[in-house]
Amino acid sequence: MSDAAPIISTVADPSIPVVIRLRELHKIYDTGGTAVHALRGLNVDIPEGQFIAIMGASGSGKSTLLNILGALDVPSEGVYELAGNASSKMTRDQLAQLRNTYIGFIFQNFNLLARSTALENVELPMVYAGRPTAMRREAAIAALTKVDLADRTHHLPSQLSGGQQQRVAIARSLVNNPPVLLADEPTGNLDSHTTREIMRILTHLHEVEKRTVIIVTHDPGIAEFAERVIILRDGDIIADQATPRRGGPAVPDVRALTLGAA
Ligand code: ADP
Ligand code: MG
């Protein structure tokens, strides 16, 4: 780890286009009186196709950063650009449209609709995108097949294991074919065997399908699946470096470094 100014695009080939760009980005939450400065002037370039892990103790700003990277939330100050479009120049609808085209989300608690089947859950993003019914069904079945759940299409989430529920959520994140996948602690609620299975799928989506994958994790073992790791502390980037896979140093255990890490 280094205390030098943040290095931008550590492991990037400069000829690869940047899909997400942050400049002097701040996020301040103002919850009636007490302002929380959650991100403090971040500078990050994310090239197309990179696999990035974001680490840091609880409260360091990981989810805030991921939500901004995915255009679910907007910065208080600074520049956020998605595929060359600056968020400050877009309306909310334009930003939502861009998000639907570019980004797939995967969450720790899966975020599936409890009363909807696996198939209906996976169809949902296509309902929002206004796709015709027959096309939706076909694409949802293809996505569920990809995550090895073709035989569970009519199961409700409660009838599926945690790993199966997360695979449904991955299928849902893929149906609009987004180039960028964002995952917030996607294995946080899973056992080690299921965790490996989910990481194998995410690695495939990066290596074979060439998607950009950005994953928030507390676990250095998970981070080492990535090519690059960004470590946050109190809203600042304290390290931005290649992982051992790309010739970088071992990923530090932020759980050991910082009190209060979950
Ligand atoms: P992490 O994901 O690393 O645990 P978060 O991004 O969730 O951290 O939170 C960063 C800081 O911002 C924390 O101090 C947290 O309490 C605060 N925070 C996060 N979301 C909100 C919110 N919606 N309103 C107010 N404060 C928030
Ligand atoms: Mg979080």
PDB file of C-alpha atoms in Angstrom, residues 28-249:
ATOM      1  CA  ILE A  28     -22.027  14.192   1.421  1.00  0.00           C
ATOM      2  CA  TYR A  29     -25.142  12.776   3.088  1.00  0.00           C
ATOM      3  CA  ASP A  30     -27.087  15.465   4.895  1.00  0.00           C
ATOM      4  CA  THR A  31     -29.513  13.811   7.243  1.00  0.00           C
ATOM      5  CA  GLY A  32     -31.002  16.799   9.031  1.00  0.00           C
ATOM      6  CA  GLY A  33     -28.161  18.545  10.841  1.00  0.00           C
ATOM      7  CA  THR A  34     -25.304  16.029  10.763  1.00  0.00           C
ATOM      8  CA  ALA A  35     -23.546  15.850   7.411  1.00  0.00           C
ATOM      9  CA  VAL A  36     -21.616  12.657   6.659  1.00  0.00           C
ATOM     10  CA  HIS A  37     -18.764  13.122   4.184  1.00  0.00           C
ATOM     11  CA  ALA A  38     -18.864   9.592   2.736  1.00  0.00           C
ATOM     12  CA  LEU A  39     -16.555  10.099  -0.296  1.00  0.00           C
ATOM     13  CA  ARG A  40     -13.778  12.691  -0.323  1.00  0.00           C
ATOM     14  CA  GLY A  41     -12.565  13.669  -3.765  1.00  0.00           C
ATOM     15  CA  LEU A  42     -12.104  10.377  -5.611  1.00  0.00           C
ATOM     16  CA  ASN A  43     -10.338  10.081  -8.968  1.00  0.00           C
ATOM     17  CA  VAL A  44     -10.881   6.773 -10.742  1.00  0.00           C
ATOM     18  CA  ASP A  45     -10.892   5.552 -14.342  1.00  0.00           C
ATOM     19  CA  ILE A  46     -12.442   2.169 -15.024  1.00  0.00           C
ATOM     20  CA  PRO A  47     -11.446   0.719 -18.387  1.00  0.00           C
ATOM     21  CA  GLU A  48     -13.818  -1.558 -20.282  1.00  0.00           C
ATOM     22  CA  GLY A  49     -13.519  -5.193 -19.299  1.00  0.00           C
ATOM     23  CA  GLN A  50     -11.603  -4.729 -16.054  1.00  0.00           C
ATOM     24  CA  PHE A  51     -12.337  -6.852 -12.960  1.00  0.00           C
ATOM     25  CA  ILE A  52     -12.081  -4.645  -9.862  1.00  0.00           C
ATOM     26  CA  ALA A  53     -12.514  -5.315  -6.158  1.00  0.00           C
ATOM     27  CA  ILE A  54     -13.417  -2.495  -3.761  1.00  0.00           C
ATOM     28  CA  MET A  55     -12.393  -3.116  -0.155  1.00  0.00           C
ATOM     29  CA  GLY A  56     -12.437  -1.238   3.123  1.00  0.00           C
ATOM     30  CA  ALA A  57     -13.837  -1.428   6.633  1.00  0.00           C
ATOM     31  CA  SER A  58     -17.535  -0.976   7.353  1.00  0.00           C
ATOM     32  CA  GLY A  59     -18.509   2.644   6.832  1.00  0.00           C
ATOM     33  CA  SER A  60     -15.518   3.437   4.600  1.00  0.00           C
ATOM     34  CA  GLY A  61     -17.808   4.325   1.654  1.00  0.00           C
ATOM     35  CA  LYS A  62     -17.833   1.132  -0.434  1.00  0.00           C
ATOM     36  CA  SER A  63     -21.591   0.955  -1.007  1.00  0.00           C
ATOM     37  CA  THR A  64     -21.787   4.700  -1.562  1.00  0.00           C
ATOM     38  CA  LEU A  65     -19.091   4.394  -4.230  1.00  0.00           C
ATOM     39  CA  LEU A  66     -20.727   1.379  -5.878  1.00  0.00           C
ATOM     40  CA  ASN A  67     -24.108   3.142  -5.984  1.00  0.00           C
ATOM     41  CA  ILE A  68     -22.521   6.125  -7.701  1.00  0.00           C
ATOM     42  CA  LEU A  69     -20.537   3.926 -10.112  1.00  0.00           C
ATOM     43  CA  GLY A  70     -23.872   2.318 -11.048  1.00  0.00           C
ATOM     44  CA  ALA A  71     -25.753   5.628 -11.391  1.00  0.00           C
ATOM     45  CA  LEU A  72     -28.132   4.594  -8.597  1.00  0.00           C
ATOM     46  CA  ASP A  73     -27.083   7.721  -6.744  1.00  0.00           C
ATOM     47  CA  VAL A  74     -25.501  11.014  -7.788  1.00  0.00           C
ATOM     48  CA  PRO A  75     -22.399  12.724  -6.400  1.00  0.00           C
ATOM     49  CA  SER A  76     -22.651  15.877  -4.264  1.00  0.00           C
ATOM     50  CA  GLU A  77     -19.661  17.363  -6.115  1.00  0.00           C
ATOM     51  CA  GLY A  78     -17.296  16.352  -8.879  1.00  0.00           C
ATOM     52  CA  VAL A  79     -17.582  14.471 -12.133  1.00  0.00           C
ATOM     53  CA  TYR A  80     -19.231  11.127 -12.831  1.00  0.00           C
ATOM     54  CA  GLU A  81     -19.179   9.946 -16.437  1.00  0.00           C
ATOM     55  CA  LEU A  82     -20.720   6.741 -17.777  1.00  0.00           C
ATOM     56  CA  ALA A  83     -19.698   5.833 -21.323  1.00  0.00           C
ATOM     57  CA  GLY A  84     -18.679   9.434 -21.941  1.00  0.00           C
ATOM     58  CA  ASN A  85     -21.949  10.906 -20.612  1.00  0.00           C
ATOM     59  CA  ALA A  86     -21.489  13.318 -17.702  1.00  0.00           C
ATOM     60  CA  SER A  87     -24.202  12.839 -15.067  1.00  0.00           C
ATOM     61  CA  SER A  88     -24.400  16.579 -14.411  1.00  0.00           C
ATOM     62  CA  LYS A  89     -25.650  17.110 -17.957  1.00  0.00           C
ATOM     63  CA  MET A  90     -28.354  14.427 -17.770  1.00  0.00           C
ATOM     64  CA  THR A  91     -31.898  14.414 -16.445  1.00  0.00           C
ATOM     65  CA  ARG A  92     -32.927  11.690 -13.978  1.00  0.00           C
ATOM     66  CA  ASP A  93     -34.718   9.852 -16.804  1.00  0.00           C
ATOM     67  CA  GLN A  94     -31.670   9.973 -19.062  1.00  0.00           C
ATOM     68  CA  LEU A  95     -29.504   8.667 -16.229  1.00  0.00           C
ATOM     69  CA  ALA A  96     -31.989   5.839 -15.540  1.00  0.00           C
ATOM     70  CA  GLN A  97     -32.016   4.975 -19.228  1.00  0.00           C
ATOM     71  CA  LEU A  98     -28.225   4.867 -19.330  1.00  0.00           C
ATOM     72  CA  ARG A  99     -28.159   2.730 -16.176  1.00  0.00           C
ATOM     73  CA  ASN A 100     -30.606   0.230 -17.689  1.00  0.00           C
ATOM     74  CA  THR A 101     -28.429  -0.057 -20.776  1.00  0.00           C
ATOM     75  CA  TYR A 102     -25.010  -0.268 -19.148  1.00  0.00           C
ATOM     76  CA  ILE A 103     -25.311  -1.665 -15.635  1.00  0.00           C
ATOM     77  CA  GLY A 104     -26.383  -4.900 -13.962  1.00  0.00           C
ATOM     78  CA  PHE A 105     -26.605  -5.044 -10.156  1.00  0.00           C
ATOM     79  CA  ILE A 106     -26.068  -7.958  -7.769  1.00  0.00           C
ATOM     80  CA  PHE A 107     -26.686  -7.488  -4.023  1.00  0.00           C
ATOM     81  CA  GLN A 108     -25.670  -9.309  -0.836  1.00  0.00           C
ATOM     82  CA  ASN A 109     -29.274 -10.151   0.089  1.00  0.00           C
ATOM     83  CA  PHE A 110     -30.218 -11.033  -3.512  1.00  0.00           C
ATOM     84  CA  ASN A 111     -33.137  -8.513  -3.616  1.00  0.00           C
ATOM     85  CA  LEU A 112     -35.534 -10.964  -5.269  1.00  0.00           C
ATOM     86  CA  LEU A 113     -39.305 -10.442  -5.169  1.00  0.00           C
ATOM     87  CA  ALA A 114     -40.536 -13.072  -2.700  1.00  0.00           C
ATOM     88  CA  ARG A 115     -43.873 -13.781  -4.390  1.00  0.00           C
ATOM     89  CA  SER A 116     -42.445 -14.015  -7.906  1.00  0.00           C
ATOM     90  CA  THR A 117     -40.889 -17.095  -9.483  1.00  0.00           C
ATOM     91  CA  ALA A 118     -37.271 -17.236 -10.605  1.00  0.00           C
ATOM     92  CA  LEU A 119     -38.458 -16.654 -14.167  1.00  0.00           C
ATOM     93  CA  GLU A 120     -40.584 -13.620 -13.230  1.00  0.00           C
ATOM     94  CA  ASN A 121     -37.725 -12.139 -11.193  1.00  0.00           C
ATOM     95  CA  VAL A 122     -35.364 -12.449 -14.143  1.00  0.00           C
ATOM     96  CA  GLU A 123     -37.957 -10.975 -16.536  1.00  0.00           C
ATOM     97  CA  LEU A 124     -38.420  -7.854 -14.432  1.00  0.00           C
ATOM     98  CA  PRO A 125     -35.626  -5.639 -15.877  1.00  0.00           C
ATOM     99  CA  MET A 126     -37.018  -6.396 -19.348  1.00  0.00           C
ATOM    100  CA  VAL A 127     -40.509  -5.332 -18.244  1.00  0.00           C
ATOM    101  CA  TYR A 128     -38.980  -1.962 -17.288  1.00  0.00           C
ATOM    102  CA  ALA A 129     -37.171  -1.885 -20.626  1.00  0.00           C
ATOM    103  CA  GLY A 130     -40.504  -2.469 -22.437  1.00  0.00           C
ATOM    104  CA  ARG A 131     -39.603  -5.762 -24.151  1.00  0.00           C
ATOM    105  CA  PRO A 132     -42.422  -7.895 -25.624  1.00  0.00           C
ATOM    106  CA  THR A 133     -43.577 -10.880 -23.509  1.00  0.00           C
ATOM    107  CA  ALA A 134     -42.353 -13.703 -25.720  1.00  0.00           C
ATOM    108  CA  MET A 135     -38.909 -12.165 -26.062  1.00  0.00           C
ATOM    109  CA  ARG A 136     -38.744 -11.646 -22.297  1.00  0.00           C
ATOM    110  CA  ARG A 137     -39.547 -15.253 -21.577  1.00  0.00           C
ATOM    111  CA  GLU A 138     -36.963 -16.537 -24.017  1.00  0.00           C
ATOM    112  CA  ALA A 139     -34.212 -14.247 -22.688  1.00  0.00           C
ATOM    113  CA  ALA A 140     -35.050 -15.068 -19.048  1.00  0.00           C
ATOM    114  CA  ILE A 141     -34.846 -18.806 -19.719  1.00  0.00           C
ATOM    115  CA  ALA A 142     -31.524 -18.332 -21.529  1.00  0.00           C
ATOM    116  CA  ALA A 143     -30.130 -16.329 -18.598  1.00  0.00           C
ATOM    117  CA  LEU A 144     -31.309 -18.935 -16.054  1.00  0.00           C
ATOM    118  CA  THR A 145     -29.771 -21.682 -18.193  1.00  0.00           C
ATOM    119  CA  LYS A 146     -26.471 -19.819 -18.182  1.00  0.00           C
ATOM    120  CA  VAL A 147     -26.368 -19.940 -14.369  1.00  0.00           C
ATOM    121  CA  ASP A 148     -27.433 -23.605 -14.416  1.00  0.00           C
ATOM    122  CA  LEU A 149     -30.988 -23.062 -13.149  1.00  0.00           C
ATOM    123  CA  ALA A 150     -33.053 -24.090 -16.180  1.00  0.00           C
ATOM    124  CA  ASP A 151     -34.801 -26.647 -13.954  1.00  0.00           C
ATOM    125  CA  ARG A 152     -35.826 -24.059 -11.316  1.00  0.00           C
ATOM    126  CA  THR A 153     -37.711 -21.476 -13.407  1.00  0.00           C
ATOM    127  CA  HIS A 154     -41.008 -21.858 -11.514  1.00  0.00           C
ATOM    128  CA  HIS A 155     -39.545 -21.951  -8.010  1.00  0.00           C
ATOM    129  CA  LEU A 156     -40.124 -19.087  -5.597  1.00  0.00           C
ATOM    130  CA  PRO A 157     -37.048 -17.618  -3.849  1.00  0.00           C
ATOM    131  CA  SER A 158     -38.063 -19.359  -0.593  1.00  0.00           C
ATOM    132  CA  GLN A 159     -37.845 -22.702  -2.425  1.00  0.00           C
ATOM    133  CA  LEU A 160     -34.228 -22.047  -3.466  1.00  0.00           C
ATOM    134  CA  SER A 161     -30.929 -22.193  -1.557  1.00  0.00           C
ATOM    135  CA  GLY A 162     -28.953 -18.993  -0.966  1.00  0.00           C
ATOM    136  CA  GLY A 163     -26.544 -19.853  -3.771  1.00  0.00           C
ATOM    137  CA  GLN A 164     -29.428 -20.563  -6.148  1.00  0.00           C
ATOM    138  CA  GLN A 165     -31.093 -17.271  -5.197  1.00  0.00           C
ATOM    139  CA  GLN A 166     -27.866 -15.416  -5.936  1.00  0.00           C
ATOM    140  CA  ARG A 167     -27.645 -17.186  -9.289  1.00  0.00           C
ATOM    141  CA  VAL A 168     -31.194 -16.008 -10.090  1.00  0.00           C
ATOM    142  CA  ALA A 169     -30.047 -12.490  -9.179  1.00  0.00           C
ATOM    143  CA  ILE A 170     -27.029 -12.863 -11.499  1.00  0.00           C
ATOM    144  CA  ALA A 171     -29.340 -14.044 -14.297  1.00  0.00           C
ATOM    145  CA  ARG A 172     -31.540 -10.988 -13.640  1.00  0.00           C
ATOM    146  CA  SER A 173     -28.481  -8.702 -13.807  1.00  0.00           C
ATOM    147  CA  LEU A 174     -27.605 -10.157 -17.240  1.00  0.00           C
ATOM    148  CA  VAL A 175     -30.910 -10.097 -19.131  1.00  0.00           C
ATOM    149  CA  ASN A 176     -30.488  -6.633 -20.612  1.00  0.00           C
ATOM    150  CA  ASN A 177     -26.931  -7.640 -21.580  1.00  0.00           C
ATOM    151  CA  PRO A 178     -25.154  -4.835 -19.679  1.00  0.00           C
ATOM    152  CA  PRO A 179     -21.414  -4.409 -20.279  1.00  0.00           C
ATOM    153  CA  VAL A 180     -20.864  -3.521 -16.593  1.00  0.00           C
ATOM    154  CA  LEU A 181     -21.787  -5.686 -13.567  1.00  0.00           C
ATOM    155  CA  LEU A 182     -21.707  -4.286 -10.028  1.00  0.00           C
ATOM    156  CA  ALA A 183     -21.872  -6.592  -7.028  1.00  0.00           C
ATOM    157  CA  ASP A 184     -22.102  -5.395  -3.398  1.00  0.00           C
ATOM    158  CA  GLU A 185     -20.793  -8.193  -1.111  1.00  0.00           C
ATOM    159  CA  PRO A 186     -22.433 -10.834  -3.357  1.00  0.00           C
ATOM    160  CA  THR A 187     -21.033 -13.722  -1.322  1.00  0.00           C
ATOM    161  CA  GLY A 188     -21.506 -12.102   2.099  1.00  0.00           C
ATOM    162  CA  ASN A 189     -24.402 -14.404   3.007  1.00  0.00           C
ATOM    163  CA  LEU A 190     -23.036 -17.587   1.415  1.00  0.00           C
ATOM    164  CA  ASP A 191     -20.926 -20.529   2.607  1.00  0.00           C
ATOM    165  CA  SER A 192     -17.444 -21.119   1.189  1.00  0.00           C
ATOM    166  CA  HIS A 193     -18.495 -23.740  -1.368  1.00  0.00           C
ATOM    167  CA  THR A 194     -21.298 -21.527  -2.733  1.00  0.00           C
ATOM    168  CA  THR A 195     -18.973 -18.516  -2.650  1.00  0.00           C
ATOM    169  CA  ARG A 196     -16.548 -20.307  -4.985  1.00  0.00           C
ATOM    170  CA  GLU A 197     -19.416 -21.146  -7.322  1.00  0.00           C
ATOM    171  CA  ILE A 198     -20.545 -17.507  -7.500  1.00  0.00           C
ATOM    172  CA  MET A 199     -16.936 -16.323  -8.031  1.00  0.00           C
ATOM    173  CA  ARG A 200     -16.529 -18.871 -10.823  1.00  0.00           C
ATOM    174  CA  ILE A 201     -19.592 -17.375 -12.576  1.00  0.00           C
ATOM    175  CA  LEU A 202     -18.362 -13.780 -12.102  1.00  0.00           C
ATOM    176  CA  THR A 203     -14.907 -14.763 -13.384  1.00  0.00           C
ATOM    177  CA  HIS A 204     -16.527 -16.305 -16.470  1.00  0.00           C
ATOM    178  CA  LEU A 205     -18.542 -13.121 -17.089  1.00  0.00           C
ATOM    179  CA  HIS A 206     -15.271 -11.156 -16.973  1.00  0.00           C
ATOM    180  CA  GLU A 207     -12.878 -13.503 -18.769  1.00  0.00           C
ATOM    181  CA  VAL A 208     -15.113 -15.093 -21.384  1.00  0.00           C
ATOM    182  CA  GLU A 209     -17.877 -12.534 -21.878  1.00  0.00           C
ATOM    183  CA  LYS A 210     -15.490  -9.576 -21.430  1.00  0.00           C
ATOM    184  CA  ARG A 211     -17.773  -7.673 -19.095  1.00  0.00           C
ATOM    185  CA  THR A 212     -16.516  -5.076 -16.629  1.00  0.00           C
ATOM    186  CA  VAL A 213     -17.038  -6.555 -13.142  1.00  0.00           C
ATOM    187  CA  ILE A 214     -16.825  -4.456  -9.971  1.00  0.00           C
ATOM    188  CA  ILE A 215     -17.244  -6.261  -6.682  1.00  0.00           C
ATOM    189  CA  VAL A 216     -17.332  -4.934  -3.115  1.00  0.00           C
ATOM    190  CA  THR A 217     -15.908  -7.385  -0.612  1.00  0.00           C
ATOM    191  CA  HIS A 218     -14.390  -7.650   2.863  1.00  0.00           C
ATOM    192  CA  ASP A 219     -12.497 -10.775   1.912  1.00  0.00           C
ATOM    193  CA  PRO A 220      -8.946 -10.589   0.450  1.00  0.00           C
ATOM    194  CA  GLY A 221      -9.440 -14.104  -0.974  1.00  0.00           C
ATOM    195  CA  ILE A 222     -12.382 -12.791  -3.028  1.00  0.00           C
ATOM    196  CA  ALA A 223     -10.507  -9.624  -4.007  1.00  0.00           C
ATOM    197  CA  GLU A 224      -7.716 -11.745  -5.494  1.00  0.00           C
ATOM    198  CA  PHE A 225     -10.104 -13.017  -8.166  1.00  0.00           C
ATOM    199  CA  ALA A 226     -10.018  -9.431  -9.491  1.00  0.00           C
ATOM    200  CA  GLU A 227      -7.252  -7.727 -11.485  1.00  0.00           C
ATOM    201  CA  ARG A 228      -7.249  -4.523  -9.494  1.00  0.00           C
ATOM    202  CA  VAL A 229      -8.149  -3.600  -5.944  1.00  0.00           C
ATOM    203  CA  ILE A 230      -9.210  -0.193  -4.664  1.00  0.00           C
ATOM    204  CA  ILE A 231      -9.070   0.207  -0.882  1.00  0.00           C
ATOM    205  CA  LEU A 232     -11.102   2.887   0.868  1.00  0.00           C
ATOM    206  CA  ARG A 233     -10.663   4.340   4.322  1.00  0.00           C
ATOM    207  CA  ASP A 234     -13.063   6.996   5.621  1.00  0.00           C
ATOM    208  CA  GLY A 235     -14.059   8.006   2.104  1.00  0.00           C
ATOM    209  CA  ASP A 236     -10.517   8.265   0.696  1.00  0.00           C
ATOM    210  CA  ILE A 237      -8.716   5.860  -1.620  1.00  0.00           C
ATOM    211  CA  ILE A 238      -5.692   4.597   0.335  1.00  0.00           C
ATOM    212  CA  ALA A 239      -4.593   2.067  -2.294  1.00  0.00           C
ATOM    213  CA  ASP A 240      -5.353   1.431  -5.962  1.00  0.00           C
ATOM    214  CA  GLN A 241      -3.193  -1.397  -7.230  1.00  0.00           C
ATOM    215  CA  ALA A 242      -2.912  -4.551  -9.296  1.00  0.00           C
ATOM    216  CA  THR A 243      -3.707  -7.846  -7.554  1.00  0.00           C
ATOM    217  CA  PRO A 244      -1.221 -10.759  -7.539  1.00  0.00           C
ATOM    218  CA  ARG A 245      -2.896 -12.077 -10.738  1.00  0.00           C
ATOM    219  CA  ARG A 246      -1.608  -8.932 -12.463  1.00  0.00           C
ATOM    220  CA  GLY A 247       1.757  -8.790 -10.739  1.00  0.00           C
ATOM    221  CA  GLY A 248       0.697  -6.705  -7.743  1.00  0.00           C
ATOM    222  CA  PRO A 249       1.333  -7.366  -4.045  1.00  0.00           C
TER     223      PRO A 249
END
